[in-house]
mmCIF file with all atom_site columns, C-alpha atoms in Angstrom:
data_model
loop_
_atom_site.group_PDB
_atom_site.id
_atom_site.type_symbol
_atom_site.label_atom_id
_atom_site.label_alt_id
_atom_site.label_comp_id
_atom_site.label_asym_id
_atom_site.label_entity_id
_atom_site.label_seq_id
_atom_site.pdbx_PDB_ins_code
_atom_site.Cartn_x
_atom_site.Cartn_y
_atom_site.Cartn_z
_atom_site.occupancy
_atom_site.B_iso_or_equiv
_atom_site.pdbx_formal_charge
_atom_site.auth_seq_id
_atom_site.auth_comp_id
_atom_site.auth_asym_id
_atom_site.auth_atom_id
_atom_site.pdbx_PDB_model_num
ATOM 1   C CA . UNK A 1 1   ? 0.000   0.000   0.000  1.00 60.00 ? 1   UNK A CA 1
ATOM 2   C CA . UNK A 1 2   ? 2.832   2.412   0.755  1.00 66.00 ? 2   UNK A CA 1
ATOM 3   C CA . UNK A 1 3   ? 5.041   3.635   -2.077 1.00 88.00 ? 3   UNK A CA 1
ATOM 4   C CA . UNK A 1 4   ? 8.035   4.008   0.218  1.00 92.00 ? 4   UNK A CA 1
ATOM 5   C CA . UNK A 1 5   ? 8.025   2.197   3.533  1.00 92.00 ? 5   UNK A CA 1
ATOM 6   C CA . UNK A 1 6   ? 10.925  2.037   5.967  1.00 95.00 ? 6   UNK A CA 1
ATOM 7   C CA . UNK A 1 7   ? 10.166  0.380   9.324  1.00 94.00 ? 7   UNK A CA 1
ATOM 8   C CA . UNK A 1 8   ? 13.134  0.468   11.691 1.00 97.00 ? 8   UNK A CA 1
ATOM 9   C CA . UNK A 1 9   ? 13.250  -1.114  15.153 1.00 96.00 ? 9   UNK A CA 1
ATOM 10  C CA . UNK A 1 10  ? 16.098  -1.339  17.630 1.00 97.00 ? 10  UNK A CA 1
ATOM 11  C CA . UNK A 1 11  ? 15.386  -4.005  20.253 1.00 96.00 ? 11  UNK A CA 1
ATOM 12  C CA . UNK A 1 12  ? 17.343  -4.045  23.504 1.00 97.00 ? 12  UNK A CA 1
ATOM 13  C CA . UNK A 1 13  ? 17.823  -7.590  24.908 1.00 95.00 ? 13  UNK A CA 1
ATOM 14  C CA . UNK A 1 14  ? 15.110  -9.237  22.736 1.00 93.00 ? 14  UNK A CA 1
ATOM 15  C CA . UNK A 1 15  ? 15.827  -12.668 24.246 1.00 91.00 ? 15  UNK A CA 1
ATOM 16  C CA . UNK A 1 16  ? 14.259  -11.554 27.521 1.00 95.00 ? 16  UNK A CA 1
ATOM 17  C CA . UNK A 1 17  ? 10.569  -11.989 28.303 1.00 96.00 ? 17  UNK A CA 1
ATOM 18  C CA . UNK A 1 18  ? 10.146  -8.186  28.555 1.00 97.00 ? 18  UNK A CA 1
ATOM 19  C CA . UNK A 1 19  ? 12.375  -5.833  26.561 1.00 98.00 ? 19  UNK A CA 1
ATOM 20  C CA . UNK A 1 20  ? 12.390  -2.190  25.384 1.00 98.00 ? 20  UNK A CA 1
ATOM 21  C CA . UNK A 1 21  ? 12.696  -0.893  21.825 1.00 98.00 ? 21  UNK A CA 1
ATOM 22  C CA . UNK A 1 22  ? 12.936  2.327   19.834 1.00 98.00 ? 22  UNK A CA 1
ATOM 23  C CA . UNK A 1 23  ? 11.355  2.758   16.427 1.00 98.00 ? 23  UNK A CA 1
ATOM 24  C CA . UNK A 1 24  ? 11.448  5.042   13.415 1.00 98.00 ? 24  UNK A CA 1
ATOM 25  C CA . UNK A 1 25  ? 9.117   4.807   10.413 1.00 97.00 ? 25  UNK A CA 1
ATOM 26  C CA . UNK A 1 26  ? 9.078   6.771   7.174  1.00 97.00 ? 26  UNK A CA 1
ATOM 27  C CA . UNK A 1 27  ? 6.488   6.253   4.446  1.00 96.00 ? 27  UNK A CA 1
ATOM 28  C CA . UNK A 1 28  ? 4.741   7.822   1.484  1.00 96.00 ? 28  UNK A CA 1
ATOM 29  C CA . UNK A 1 29  ? 1.407   6.843   -0.032 1.00 92.00 ? 29  UNK A CA 1
ATOM 30  C CA . UNK A 1 30  ? 0.345   8.026   -3.490 1.00 91.00 ? 30  UNK A CA 1
ATOM 31  C CA . UNK A 1 31  ? -3.200  6.678   -3.199 1.00 89.00 ? 31  UNK A CA 1
ATOM 32  C CA . UNK A 1 32  ? -3.774  8.322   0.205  1.00 92.00 ? 32  UNK A CA 1
ATOM 33  C CA . UNK A 1 33  ? -2.012  11.507  -1.034 1.00 94.00 ? 33  UNK A CA 1
ATOM 34  C CA . UNK A 1 34  ? 0.538   11.358  1.793  1.00 95.00 ? 34  UNK A CA 1
ATOM 35  C CA . UNK A 1 35  ? 3.743   13.066  0.667  1.00 96.00 ? 35  UNK A CA 1
ATOM 36  C CA . UNK A 1 36  ? 5.665   11.956  3.764  1.00 97.00 ? 36  UNK A CA 1
ATOM 37  C CA . UNK A 1 37  ? 4.779   10.367  7.081  1.00 97.00 ? 37  UNK A CA 1
ATOM 38  C CA . UNK A 1 38  ? 7.413   10.056  9.802  1.00 98.00 ? 38  UNK A CA 1
ATOM 39  C CA . UNK A 1 39  ? 6.906   8.439   13.177 1.00 97.00 ? 39  UNK A CA 1
ATOM 40  C CA . UNK A 1 40  ? 9.491   8.103   15.964 1.00 98.00 ? 40  UNK A CA 1
ATOM 41  C CA . UNK A 1 41  ? 9.075   6.634   19.432 1.00 98.00 ? 41  UNK A CA 1
ATOM 42  C CA . UNK A 1 42  ? 9.807   3.974   22.028 1.00 98.00 ? 42  UNK A CA 1
ATOM 43  C CA . UNK A 1 43  ? 8.041   1.132   23.771 1.00 98.00 ? 43  UNK A CA 1
ATOM 44  C CA . UNK A 1 44  ? 8.202   -2.240  25.438 1.00 98.00 ? 44  UNK A CA 1
ATOM 45  C CA . UNK A 1 45  ? 7.481   -5.786  24.220 1.00 98.00 ? 45  UNK A CA 1
ATOM 46  C CA . UNK A 1 46  ? 6.107   -8.650  26.303 1.00 98.00 ? 46  UNK A CA 1
ATOM 47  C CA . UNK A 1 47  ? 6.757   -12.173 25.021 1.00 97.00 ? 47  UNK A CA 1
ATOM 48  C CA . UNK A 1 48  ? 3.536   -13.967 25.922 1.00 96.00 ? 48  UNK A CA 1
ATOM 49  C CA . UNK A 1 49  ? 4.624   -17.261 24.348 1.00 96.00 ? 49  UNK A CA 1
ATOM 50  C CA . UNK A 1 50  ? 8.001   -18.295 23.033 1.00 92.00 ? 50  UNK A CA 1
ATOM 51  C CA . UNK A 1 51  ? 8.576   -21.878 21.938 1.00 91.00 ? 51  UNK A CA 1
ATOM 52  C CA . UNK A 1 52  ? 11.024  -23.385 19.478 1.00 86.00 ? 52  UNK A CA 1
ATOM 53  C CA . UNK A 1 53  ? 9.704   -21.668 16.299 1.00 90.00 ? 53  UNK A CA 1
ATOM 54  C CA . UNK A 1 54  ? 6.382   -20.326 17.582 1.00 96.00 ? 54  UNK A CA 1
ATOM 55  C CA . UNK A 1 55  ? 5.854   -17.064 19.408 1.00 96.00 ? 55  UNK A CA 1
ATOM 56  C CA . UNK A 1 56  ? 3.246   -14.506 20.465 1.00 98.00 ? 56  UNK A CA 1
ATOM 57  C CA . UNK A 1 57  ? 4.154   -10.951 21.474 1.00 97.00 ? 57  UNK A CA 1
ATOM 58  C CA . UNK A 1 58  ? 2.304   -7.914  22.784 1.00 98.00 ? 58  UNK A CA 1
ATOM 59  C CA . UNK A 1 59  ? 3.889   -4.465  22.552 1.00 98.00 ? 59  UNK A CA 1
ATOM 60  C CA . UNK A 1 60  ? 2.926   -0.974  23.658 1.00 98.00 ? 60  UNK A CA 1
ATOM 61  C CA . UNK A 1 61  ? 4.634   2.199   22.526 1.00 98.00 ? 61  UNK A CA 1
ATOM 62  C CA . UNK A 1 62  ? 4.303   5.941   22.221 1.00 98.00 ? 62  UNK A CA 1
ATOM 63  C CA . UNK A 1 63  ? 5.339   7.933   19.162 1.00 98.00 ? 63  UNK A CA 1
ATOM 64  C CA . UNK A 1 64  ? 5.420   11.399  17.662 1.00 98.00 ? 64  UNK A CA 1
ATOM 65  C CA . UNK A 1 65  ? 4.028   11.477  14.124 1.00 98.00 ? 65  UNK A CA 1
ATOM 66  C CA . UNK A 1 66  ? 4.162   14.092  11.383 1.00 98.00 ? 66  UNK A CA 1
ATOM 67  C CA . UNK A 1 67  ? 2.116   13.487  8.225  1.00 97.00 ? 67  UNK A CA 1
ATOM 68  C CA . UNK A 1 68  ? 2.401   15.832  5.231  1.00 97.00 ? 68  UNK A CA 1
ATOM 69  C CA . UNK A 1 69  ? -0.481  15.621  2.742  1.00 97.00 ? 69  UNK A CA 1
ATOM 70  C CA . UNK A 1 70  ? -0.606  16.851  -0.860 1.00 95.00 ? 70  UNK A CA 1
ATOM 71  C CA . UNK A 1 71  ? -4.209  18.075  -0.368 1.00 94.00 ? 71  UNK A CA 1
ATOM 72  C CA . UNK A 1 72  ? -5.744  20.160  2.408  1.00 95.00 ? 72  UNK A CA 1
ATOM 73  C CA . UNK A 1 73  ? -9.442  19.158  2.348  1.00 96.00 ? 73  UNK A CA 1
ATOM 74  C CA . UNK A 1 74  ? -10.182 16.320  4.763  1.00 97.00 ? 74  UNK A CA 1
ATOM 75  C CA . UNK A 1 75  ? -13.164 14.242  5.809  1.00 97.00 ? 75  UNK A CA 1
ATOM 76  C CA . UNK A 1 76  ? -13.102 16.165  9.133  1.00 96.00 ? 76  UNK A CA 1
ATOM 77  C CA . UNK A 1 77  ? -13.402 19.898  8.385  1.00 95.00 ? 77  UNK A CA 1
ATOM 78  C CA . UNK A 1 78  ? -11.398 20.880  11.501 1.00 96.00 ? 78  UNK A CA 1
ATOM 79  C CA . UNK A 1 79  ? -8.228  19.726  9.666  1.00 96.00 ? 79  UNK A CA 1
ATOM 80  C CA . UNK A 1 80  ? -8.989  21.610  6.416  1.00 97.00 ? 80  UNK A CA 1
ATOM 81  C CA . UNK A 1 81  ? -6.230  23.963  5.320  1.00 96.00 ? 81  UNK A CA 1
ATOM 82  C CA . UNK A 1 82  ? -3.489  21.973  7.083  1.00 95.00 ? 82  UNK A CA 1
ATOM 83  C CA . UNK A 1 83  ? -0.838  20.425  4.854  1.00 94.00 ? 83  UNK A CA 1
ATOM 84  C CA . UNK A 1 84  ? 0.601   18.675  7.907  1.00 97.00 ? 84  UNK A CA 1
ATOM 85  C CA . UNK A 1 85  ? -1.089  16.874  10.795 1.00 97.00 ? 85  UNK A CA 1
ATOM 86  C CA . UNK A 1 86  ? 1.190   16.266  13.776 1.00 97.00 ? 86  UNK A CA 1
ATOM 87  C CA . UNK A 1 87  ? 0.304   14.294  16.882 1.00 98.00 ? 87  UNK A CA 1
ATOM 88  C CA . UNK A 1 88  ? 1.529   12.093  19.708 1.00 98.00 ? 88  UNK A CA 1
ATOM 89  C CA . UNK A 1 89  ? 0.240   8.511   19.440 1.00 98.00 ? 89  UNK A CA 1
ATOM 90  C CA . UNK A 1 90  ? -0.026  5.420   21.579 1.00 98.00 ? 90  UNK A CA 1
ATOM 91  C CA . UNK A 1 91  ? 0.179   2.040   19.889 1.00 98.00 ? 91  UNK A CA 1
ATOM 92  C CA . UNK A 1 92  ? -0.858  -1.431  21.004 1.00 98.00 ? 92  UNK A CA 1
ATOM 93  C CA . UNK A 1 93  ? 0.521   -4.274  18.846 1.00 97.00 ? 93  UNK A CA 1
ATOM 94  C CA . UNK A 1 94  ? 0.016   -8.021  18.893 1.00 98.00 ? 94  UNK A CA 1
ATOM 95  C CA . UNK A 1 95  ? 1.845   -10.401 16.583 1.00 97.00 ? 95  UNK A CA 1
ATOM 96  C CA . UNK A 1 96  ? 2.650   -14.035 16.357 1.00 98.00 ? 96  UNK A CA 1
ATOM 97  C CA . UNK A 1 97  ? 3.947   -16.891 14.240 1.00 97.00 ? 97  UNK A CA 1
ATOM 98  C CA . UNK A 1 98  ? 2.979   -20.550 14.459 1.00 97.00 ? 98  UNK A CA 1
ATOM 99  C CA . UNK A 1 99  ? 4.269   -23.626 12.603 1.00 95.00 ? 99  UNK A CA 1
ATOM 100 C CA . UNK A 1 100 ? 1.367   -26.060 12.203 1.00 96.00 ? 100 UNK A CA 1
ATOM 101 C CA . UNK A 1 101 ? 0.964   -29.646 11.004 1.00 95.00 ? 101 UNK A CA 1
ATOM 102 C CA . UNK A 1 102 ? 4.658   -30.516 11.320 1.00 91.00 ? 102 UNK A CA 1
ATOM 103 C CA . UNK A 1 103 ? 5.754   -27.267 9.588  1.00 90.00 ? 103 UNK A CA 1
ATOM 104 C CA . UNK A 1 104 ? 3.483   -27.822 6.557  1.00 94.00 ? 104 UNK A CA 1
ATOM 105 C CA . UNK A 1 105 ? 1.680   -24.520 7.242  1.00 96.00 ? 105 UNK A CA 1
ATOM 106 C CA . UNK A 1 106 ? 3.059   -21.370 8.861  1.00 96.00 ? 106 UNK A CA 1
ATOM 107 C CA . UNK A 1 107 ? 0.461   -18.959 10.235 1.00 98.00 ? 107 UNK A CA 1
ATOM 108 C CA . UNK A 1 108 ? 1.459   -15.403 11.112 1.00 97.00 ? 108 UNK A CA 1
ATOM 109 C CA . UNK A 1 109 ? -0.479  -12.339 12.207 1.00 98.00 ? 109 UNK A CA 1
ATOM 110 C CA . UNK A 1 110 ? 0.190   -8.748  13.176 1.00 98.00 ? 110 UNK A CA 1
ATOM 111 C CA . UNK A 1 111 ? -2.338  -6.179  14.336 1.00 98.00 ? 111 UNK A CA 1
ATOM 112 C CA . UNK A 1 112 ? -2.112  -2.732  15.839 1.00 98.00 ? 112 UNK A CA 1
ATOM 113 C CA . UNK A 1 113 ? -4.350  0.070   17.068 1.00 98.00 ? 113 UNK A CA 1
ATOM 114 C CA . UNK A 1 114 ? -2.902  3.584   17.001 1.00 98.00 ? 114 UNK A CA 1
ATOM 115 C CA . UNK A 1 115 ? -4.959  6.399   18.569 1.00 98.00 ? 115 UNK A CA 1
ATOM 116 C CA . UNK A 1 116 ? -3.804  9.986   18.812 1.00 98.00 ? 116 UNK A CA 1
ATOM 117 C CA . UNK A 1 117 ? -3.232  11.100  22.394 1.00 98.00 ? 117 UNK A CA 1
ATOM 118 C CA . UNK A 1 118 ? -4.386  14.625  21.465 1.00 97.00 ? 118 UNK A CA 1
ATOM 119 C CA . UNK A 1 119 ? -7.180  14.274  18.889 1.00 95.00 ? 119 UNK A CA 1
ATOM 120 C CA . UNK A 1 120 ? -10.044 11.867  19.646 1.00 95.00 ? 120 UNK A CA 1
ATOM 121 C CA . UNK A 1 121 ? -11.062 11.460  15.980 1.00 97.00 ? 121 UNK A CA 1
ATOM 122 C CA . UNK A 1 122 ? -7.491  10.710  14.815 1.00 98.00 ? 122 UNK A CA 1
ATOM 123 C CA . UNK A 1 123 ? -6.783  6.971   14.946 1.00 98.00 ? 123 UNK A CA 1
ATOM 124 C CA . UNK A 1 124 ? -5.987  4.037   12.708 1.00 97.00 ? 124 UNK A CA 1
ATOM 125 C CA . UNK A 1 125 ? -5.676  0.286   12.886 1.00 98.00 ? 125 UNK A CA 1
ATOM 126 C CA . UNK A 1 126 ? -4.358  -2.531  10.768 1.00 97.00 ? 126 UNK A CA 1
ATOM 127 C CA . UNK A 1 127 ? -4.747  -6.310  10.882 1.00 98.00 ? 127 UNK A CA 1
ATOM 128 C CA . UNK A 1 128 ? -2.636  -8.746  8.833  1.00 97.00 ? 128 UNK A CA 1
ATOM 129 C CA . UNK A 1 129 ? -2.966  -12.502 8.656  1.00 98.00 ? 129 UNK A CA 1
ATOM 130 C CA . UNK A 1 130 ? -0.802  -14.692 6.463  1.00 97.00 ? 130 UNK A CA 1
ATOM 131 C CA . UNK A 1 131 ? -0.360  -18.337 5.556  1.00 97.00 ? 131 UNK A CA 1
ATOM 132 C CA . UNK A 1 132 ? 2.876   -19.747 4.212  1.00 96.00 ? 132 UNK A CA 1
ATOM 133 C CA . UNK A 1 133 ? 3.143   -23.125 2.540  1.00 96.00 ? 133 UNK A CA 1
ATOM 134 C CA . UNK A 1 134 ? 6.728   -24.425 2.371  1.00 94.00 ? 134 UNK A CA 1
ATOM 135 C CA . UNK A 1 135 ? 7.571   -25.618 -1.148 1.00 94.00 ? 135 UNK A CA 1
ATOM 136 C CA . UNK A 1 136 ? 11.204  -26.428 -0.429 1.00 91.00 ? 136 UNK A CA 1
ATOM 137 C CA . UNK A 1 137 ? 13.824  -25.733 2.236  1.00 86.00 ? 137 UNK A CA 1
ATOM 138 C CA . UNK A 1 138 ? 14.347  -22.210 0.849  1.00 90.00 ? 138 UNK A CA 1
ATOM 139 C CA . UNK A 1 139 ? 11.005  -21.290 -0.794 1.00 93.00 ? 139 UNK A CA 1
ATOM 140 C CA . UNK A 1 140 ? 7.487   -20.729 0.618  1.00 94.00 ? 140 UNK A CA 1
ATOM 141 C CA . UNK A 1 141 ? 4.264   -19.762 -1.138 1.00 97.00 ? 141 UNK A CA 1
ATOM 142 C CA . UNK A 1 142 ? 2.521   -16.983 0.834  1.00 97.00 ? 142 UNK A CA 1
ATOM 143 C CA . UNK A 1 143 ? -1.054  -15.714 0.988  1.00 98.00 ? 143 UNK A CA 1
ATOM 144 C CA . UNK A 1 144 ? -1.671  -12.532 3.016  1.00 97.00 ? 144 UNK A CA 1
ATOM 145 C CA . UNK A 1 145 ? -4.814  -10.588 3.921  1.00 98.00 ? 145 UNK A CA 1
ATOM 146 C CA . UNK A 1 146 ? -4.537  -7.002  5.217  1.00 96.00 ? 146 UNK A CA 1
ATOM 147 C CA . UNK A 1 147 ? -7.411  -4.882  6.517  1.00 97.00 ? 147 UNK A CA 1
ATOM 148 C CA . UNK A 1 148 ? -6.695  -1.233  7.364  1.00 96.00 ? 148 UNK A CA 1
ATOM 149 C CA . UNK A 1 149 ? -8.640  1.754   8.654  1.00 97.00 ? 149 UNK A CA 1
ATOM 150 C CA . UNK A 1 150 ? -7.487  5.370   8.842  1.00 97.00 ? 150 UNK A CA 1
ATOM 151 C CA . UNK A 1 151 ? -9.900  7.884   10.401 1.00 97.00 ? 151 UNK A CA 1
ATOM 152 C CA . UNK A 1 152 ? -8.485  11.073  8.842  1.00 97.00 ? 152 UNK A CA 1
ATOM 153 C CA . UNK A 1 153 ? -8.296  10.946  5.052  1.00 97.00 ? 153 UNK A CA 1
ATOM 154 C CA . UNK A 1 154 ? -8.492  13.397  2.166  1.00 97.00 ? 154 UNK A CA 1
ATOM 155 C CA . UNK A 1 155 ? -12.117 14.288  1.429  1.00 96.00 ? 155 UNK A CA 1
ATOM 156 C CA . UNK A 1 156 ? -13.959 11.616  -0.658 1.00 95.00 ? 156 UNK A CA 1
ATOM 157 C CA . UNK A 1 157 ? -11.356 8.908   0.052  1.00 95.00 ? 157 UNK A CA 1
ATOM 158 C CA . UNK A 1 158 ? -12.359 5.625   1.640  1.00 96.00 ? 158 UNK A CA 1
ATOM 159 C CA . UNK A 1 159 ? -11.163 5.184   5.205  1.00 97.00 ? 159 UNK A CA 1
ATOM 160 C CA . UNK A 1 160 ? -10.976 1.404   4.943  1.00 96.00 ? 160 UNK A CA 1
ATOM 161 C CA . UNK A 1 161 ? -8.884  -0.842  2.688  1.00 94.00 ? 161 UNK A CA 1
ATOM 162 C CA . UNK A 1 162 ? -8.617  -4.584  2.178  1.00 96.00 ? 162 UNK A CA 1
ATOM 163 C CA . UNK A 1 163 ? -5.783  -6.324  0.342  1.00 95.00 ? 163 UNK A CA 1
ATOM 164 C CA . UNK A 1 164 ? -5.366  -9.990  -0.551 1.00 97.00 ? 164 UNK A CA 1
ATOM 165 C CA . UNK A 1 165 ? -1.893  -10.737 -1.878 1.00 96.00 ? 165 UNK A CA 1
ATOM 166 C CA . UNK A 1 166 ? -0.055  -13.818 -3.092 1.00 97.00 ? 166 UNK A CA 1
ATOM 167 C CA . UNK A 1 167 ? 3.684   -14.285 -3.429 1.00 97.00 ? 167 UNK A CA 1
ATOM 168 C CA . UNK A 1 168 ? 6.781   -16.207 -2.509 1.00 95.00 ? 168 UNK A CA 1
ATOM 169 C CA . UNK A 1 169 ? 9.146   -16.003 0.446  1.00 88.00 ? 169 UNK A CA 1
ATOM 170 C CA . UNK A 1 170 ? 12.744  -16.798 -0.405 1.00 89.00 ? 170 UNK A CA 1
ATOM 171 C CA . UNK A 1 171 ? 14.639  -17.908 2.697  1.00 81.00 ? 171 UNK A CA 1
ATOM 172 C CA . UNK A 1 172 ? 18.329  -17.281 3.025  1.00 76.00 ? 172 UNK A CA 1
ATOM 173 C CA . UNK A 1 173 ? 20.731  -20.220 3.079  1.00 63.00 ? 173 UNK A CA 1
ATOM 174 C CA . UNK A 1 174 ? 22.824  -18.454 5.750  1.00 59.00 ? 174 UNK A CA 1
ATOM 175 C CA . UNK A 1 175 ? 19.905  -17.967 8.137  1.00 52.00 ? 175 UNK A CA 1
ATOM 176 C CA . UNK A 1 176 ? 18.963  -21.664 8.303  1.00 50.00 ? 176 UNK A CA 1
#
């Protein structure tokens, strides 16, 4: 969905059950008419389950976000005339990965909810669920479904999106 997307995390002691992290995101989105969105913050992750290859994690964080739009007419008139919307956010994330049926299917999911801490009508969420089917030691076939919602959009844009994608995951020989 994003034209440019750079998600950067620095985890401190990620082998522990609870560990802190810092994050920095930069993205653009032609369809949403976002010239540049930057988000920087910090948080903590809780490993709810961690087995051999399977895991489930919950994270909470706080970020500062600046979003520059190419248009200035929004679905909420209070934002009209602003090329940039800046806010502090809180984020709750949950993600996991599970190897099922003796590694014949890999299920993964990631979801987050991201409200503004300053503007009650400014929030977004995203939910991803994916299935991978191993074809060989180094190649998986992947199906992914993504559902997103963004409360503040350019006037006449849809707030909700759904994507169903298919592709391949090439695994590195050195990471095995």
